C-alpha atoms as a PDB file:
ATOM      1  CA  MET A   1      -8.602  -8.578  -1.672  1.00  0.00           C
ATOM      2  CA  LEU A   2      -5.332  -6.683  -1.237  1.00  0.00           C
ATOM      3  CA  ILE A   3      -6.643  -3.681   0.695  1.00  0.00           C
ATOM      4  CA  PRO A   4      -8.798  -5.684   3.140  1.00  0.00           C
ATOM      5  CA  ALA A   5      -5.947  -8.114   3.783  1.00  0.00           C
ATOM      6  CA  ALA A   6      -3.602  -5.230   4.633  1.00  0.00           C
ATOM      7  CA  ALA A   7      -6.210  -3.698   6.931  1.00  0.00           C
ATOM      8  CA  LEU A   8      -6.630  -7.002   8.727  1.00  0.00           C
ATOM      9  CA  LEU A   9      -2.882  -7.589   9.092  1.00  0.00           C
ATOM     10  CA  LEU A  10      -2.573  -4.267  10.918  1.00  0.00           C
ATOM     11  CA  ARG A  11      -4.369  -5.858  13.867  1.00  0.00           C
ATOM     12  CA  TRP A  12      -1.814  -8.660  14.145  1.00  0.00           C
ATOM     13  CA  SER A  13       0.405  -8.055  17.199  1.00  0.00           C
ATOM     14  CA  SER A  14       3.529  -9.278  15.356  1.00  0.00           C
ATOM     15  CA  VAL A  15       3.104  -6.477  12.821  1.00  0.00           C
ATOM     16  CA  ALA A  16       2.811  -3.939  15.634  1.00  0.00           C
ATOM     17  CA  ARG A  17       6.026  -5.154  17.253  1.00  0.00           C
ATOM     18  CA  MET A  18       7.842  -5.140  13.911  1.00  0.00           C
ATOM     19  CA  LEU A  19       6.694  -1.604  13.100  1.00  0.00           C
ATOM     20  CA  ARG A  20       7.702  -0.312  16.519  1.00  0.00           C
ATOM     21  CA  LEU A  21      11.129  -1.948  16.165  1.00  0.00           C
ATOM     22  CA  GLY A  22      11.681  -0.415  12.744  1.00  0.00           C
ATOM     23  CA  ILE A  23      10.727   3.044  13.981  1.00  0.00           C
ATOM     24  CA  ALA A  24      12.801   2.772  17.177  1.00  0.00           C
ATOM     25  CA  GLU A  25      15.918   1.628  15.319  1.00  0.00           C
ATOM     26  CA  ALA A  26      15.535   3.776  12.187  1.00  0.00           C
ATOM     27  CA  ASP A  27      18.363   6.178  13.107  1.00  0.00           C
ATOM     28  CA  ARG A  28      20.753   3.415  14.091  1.00  0.00           C
ATOM     29  CA  LEU A  29      19.780   0.879  11.410  1.00  0.00           C
ATOM     30  CA  PRO A  30      18.267   2.769   8.463  1.00  0.00           C
ATOM     31  CA  GLU A  31      18.572  -0.256   6.170  1.00  0.00           C
ATOM     32  CA  LEU A  32      16.473  -2.326   8.587  1.00  0.00           C
ATOM     33  CA  ALA A  33      13.824   0.382   8.759  1.00  0.00           C
ATOM     34  CA  ALA A  34      13.777   0.734   4.956  1.00  0.00           C
ATOM     35  CA  GLY A  35      13.469  -3.033   4.553  1.00  0.00           C
ATOM     36  CA  LEU A  36      10.570  -3.227   6.992  1.00  0.00           C
ATOM     37  CA  TYR A  37       8.857  -0.363   5.220  1.00  0.00           C
ATOM     38  CA  ASP A  38       9.278  -2.087   1.870  1.00  0.00           C
ATOM     39  CA  VAL A  39       7.927  -5.383   3.196  1.00  0.00           C
ATOM     40  CA  LEU A  40       4.925  -3.842   4.924  1.00  0.00           C
ATOM     41  CA  PHE A  41       4.046  -0.923   2.680  1.00  0.00           C
ATOM     42  CA  GLY A  42       6.165  -1.034  -0.471  1.00  0.00           C
ATOM     43  CA  THR A  43       4.883  -4.454  -1.495  1.00  0.00           C
ATOM     44  CA  ALA A  44       1.266  -3.460  -0.866  1.00  0.00           C
ATOM     45  CA  LEU A  45       1.776  -0.234  -2.809  1.00  0.00           C
ATOM     46  CA  GLY A  46       3.342  -2.059  -5.755  1.00  0.00           C
ATOM     47  CA  ASP A  47       0.670  -4.761  -5.835  1.00  0.00           C
ATOM     48  CA  LEU A  48      -2.201  -2.293  -5.551  1.00  0.00           C
ATOM     49  CA  THR A  49      -0.659  -0.029  -8.194  1.00  0.00           C
ATOM     50  CA  SER A  50      -0.389  -2.981 -10.580  1.00  0.00           C
ATOM     51  CA  HIS A  51      -3.990  -3.939  -9.848  1.00  0.00           C
ATOM     52  CA  LEU A  52      -5.205  -0.397 -10.536  1.00  0.00           C
ATOM     53  CA  VAL A  53      -3.325  -0.340 -13.844  1.00  0.00           C
ATOM     54  CA  THR A  54      -4.873  -3.667 -14.837  1.00  0.00           C
ATOM     55  CA  VAL A  55      -8.478  -3.510 -13.602  1.00  0.00           C
ATOM     56  CA  PRO A  56      -9.682   0.059 -14.127  1.00  0.00           C
ATOM     57  CA  GLY A  57      -6.862   0.752 -16.605  1.00  0.00           C
ATOM     58  CA  LEU A  58      -5.241   3.727 -14.888  1.00  0.00           C
ATOM     59  CA  GLU A  59      -1.929   5.100 -16.076  1.00  0.00           C
ATOM     60  CA  THR A  60       0.956   4.026 -13.836  1.00  0.00           C
ATOM     61  CA  GLY A  61       1.461   7.421 -12.174  1.00  0.00           C
ATOM     62  CA  GLU A  62      -2.242   7.874 -11.534  1.00  0.00           C
ATOM     63  CA  ALA A  63      -2.510   4.302 -10.229  1.00  0.00           C
ATOM     64  CA  GLU A  64       0.396   4.818  -7.824  1.00  0.00           C
ATOM     65  CA  ALA A  65      -1.097   8.065  -6.518  1.00  0.00           C
ATOM     66  CA  ALA A  66      -4.491   6.396  -6.021  1.00  0.00           C
ATOM     67  CA  ALA A  67      -2.841   3.393  -4.325  1.00  0.00           C
ATOM     68  CA  ASN A  68      -0.967   5.703  -1.930  1.00  0.00           C
ATOM     69  CA  ASP A  69      -4.175   7.560  -1.110  1.00  0.00           C
ATOM     70  CA  LEU A  70      -6.159   4.351  -0.588  1.00  0.00           C
ATOM     71  CA  ILE A  71      -3.553   2.729   1.626  1.00  0.00           C
ATOM     72  CA  GLY A  72      -3.270   5.887   3.724  1.00  0.00           C
ATOM     73  CA  LEU A  73      -7.021   6.171   4.171  1.00  0.00           C
ATOM     74  CA  VAL A  74      -7.519   2.483   4.919  1.00  0.00           C
ATOM     75  CA  VAL A  75      -4.764   2.179   7.522  1.00  0.00           C
ATOM     76  CA  HIS A  76      -5.822   5.327   9.360  1.00  0.00           C
ATOM     77  CA  PRO A  77      -6.801   5.396  12.227  1.00  0.00           C
ATOM     78  CA  ALA A  78      -5.863   1.734  12.835  1.00  0.00           C
ATOM     79  CA  LEU A  79      -2.114   2.219  12.294  1.00  0.00           C
ATOM     80  CA  PRO A  80      -1.521   5.043  14.797  1.00  0.00           C
ATOM     81  CA  ARG A  81      -3.710   3.241  17.347  1.00  0.00           C
ATOM     82  CA  LEU A  82      -1.676   0.076  16.810  1.00  0.00           C
ATOM     83  CA  LEU A  83       1.648   1.896  17.144  1.00  0.00           C
ATOM     84  CA  PHE A  84       0.570   3.524  20.414  1.00  0.00           C
ATOM     85  CA  GLY A  85      -0.890   0.271  21.729  1.00  0.00           C
ATOM     86  CA  ILE A  86      -4.379   1.667  22.181  1.00  0.00           C
ATOM     87  CA  GLY A  87      -6.146  -0.337  19.477  1.00  0.00           C
ATOM     88  CA  PRO A  88      -7.156  -3.983  19.668  1.00  0.00           C
ATOM     89  CA  SER A  89      -4.674  -6.516  18.353  1.00  0.00           C
ATOM     90  CA  VAL A  90      -4.735 -10.248  17.803  1.00  0.00           C
ATOM     91  CA  ASP A  91      -1.983 -12.742  18.581  1.00  0.00           C
ATOM     92  CA  GLU A  92      -2.751 -15.157  15.746  1.00  0.00           C
ATOM     93  CA  MET A  93      -2.169 -14.306  12.110  1.00  0.00           C
ATOM     94  CA  PRO A  94      -5.527 -13.268  10.660  1.00  0.00           C
ATOM     95  CA  GLU A  95      -7.133 -15.702   8.246  1.00  0.00           C
ATOM     96  CA  GLU A  96      -7.899 -14.401   4.762  1.00  0.00           C
ATOM     97  CA  ALA A  97     -11.093 -16.470   4.748  1.00  0.00           C
ATOM     98  CA  ARG A  98     -12.442 -14.239   7.552  1.00  0.00           C
ATOM     99  CA  LEU A  99     -11.903 -10.933   5.747  1.00  0.00           C
ATOM    100  CA  ASP A 100     -15.588 -10.239   5.254  1.00  0.00           C
ATOM    101  CA  ALA A 101     -16.266 -10.709   8.964  1.00  0.00           C
ATOM    102  CA  GLU A 102     -13.158  -8.937  10.275  1.00  0.00           C
ATOM    103  CA  VAL A 103     -12.805  -5.913   7.979  1.00  0.00           C
ATOM    104  CA  ASP A 104     -15.319  -3.164   7.262  1.00  0.00           C
ATOM    105  CA  LEU A 105     -15.518  -3.733   3.510  1.00  0.00           C
ATOM    106  CA  ASP A 106     -18.250  -1.100   3.118  1.00  0.00           C
ATOM    107  CA  ARG A 107     -15.840   1.503   4.520  1.00  0.00           C
ATOM    108  CA  ILE A 108     -13.133   0.418   2.086  1.00  0.00           C
ATOM    109  CA  ARG A 109     -15.540   0.559  -0.862  1.00  0.00           C
ATOM    110  CA  ARG A 110     -16.583   4.057   0.233  1.00  0.00           C
ATOM    111  CA  LEU A 111     -12.928   5.121   0.387  1.00  0.00           C
ATOM    112  CA  VAL A 112     -12.307   3.701  -3.095  1.00  0.00           C
ATOM    113  CA  ARG A 113     -15.247   5.753  -4.405  1.00  0.00           C
ATOM    114  CA  ILE A 114     -13.770   8.870  -2.770  1.00  0.00           C
ATOM    115  CA  VAL A 115     -10.306   8.352  -4.238  1.00  0.00           C
ATOM    116  CA  MET A 116     -11.500   7.040  -7.593  1.00  0.00           C
ATOM    117  CA  PRO A 117     -15.017   8.324  -8.272  1.00  0.00           C
ATOM    118  CA  GLN A 118     -14.726   7.404 -11.952  1.00  0.00           C
ATOM    119  CA  SER A 119     -14.379   3.681 -11.128  1.00  0.00           C
ATOM    120  CA  THR A 120     -16.710   1.318  -9.373  1.00  0.00           C
ATOM    121  CA  ALA A 121     -15.487   0.231  -5.970  1.00  0.00           C
ATOM    122  CA  LYS A 122     -16.789  -3.289  -6.549  1.00  0.00           C
ATOM    123  CA  ASN A 123     -14.609  -3.878  -9.619  1.00  0.00           C
ATOM    124  CA  ILE A 124     -11.446  -2.566  -7.976  1.00  0.00           C
ATOM    125  CA  HIS A 125     -11.988  -4.483  -4.748  1.00  0.00           C
ATOM    126  CA  GLU A 126     -12.291  -7.905  -6.382  1.00  0.00           C
END
């Protein structure tokens, strides 16, 4: 449930404020910006890469490339809309139990099939 959880967290207003802060202060506080990036994207990339090595059995480099592609496709266009304040956001932290209702899982499965046509989207998503 890693990819859907990340997609849902992008709608949380606290994430939007944190991302904007990291971008605004990146020149002045590069360590802060790097830390925020690692927390928000580096962790997701590492976890998804590990999952893709384990479940479909990809080699590490191939898994990392697929994870980067998937994360990029899933967060777009929600991330730019969030950063510019033109997309909907929520004030409460999203509940993982509501993923099926809050996230377009069919879209994510379709994106997985695009990035990894040799694997089944259902197996990777679980």
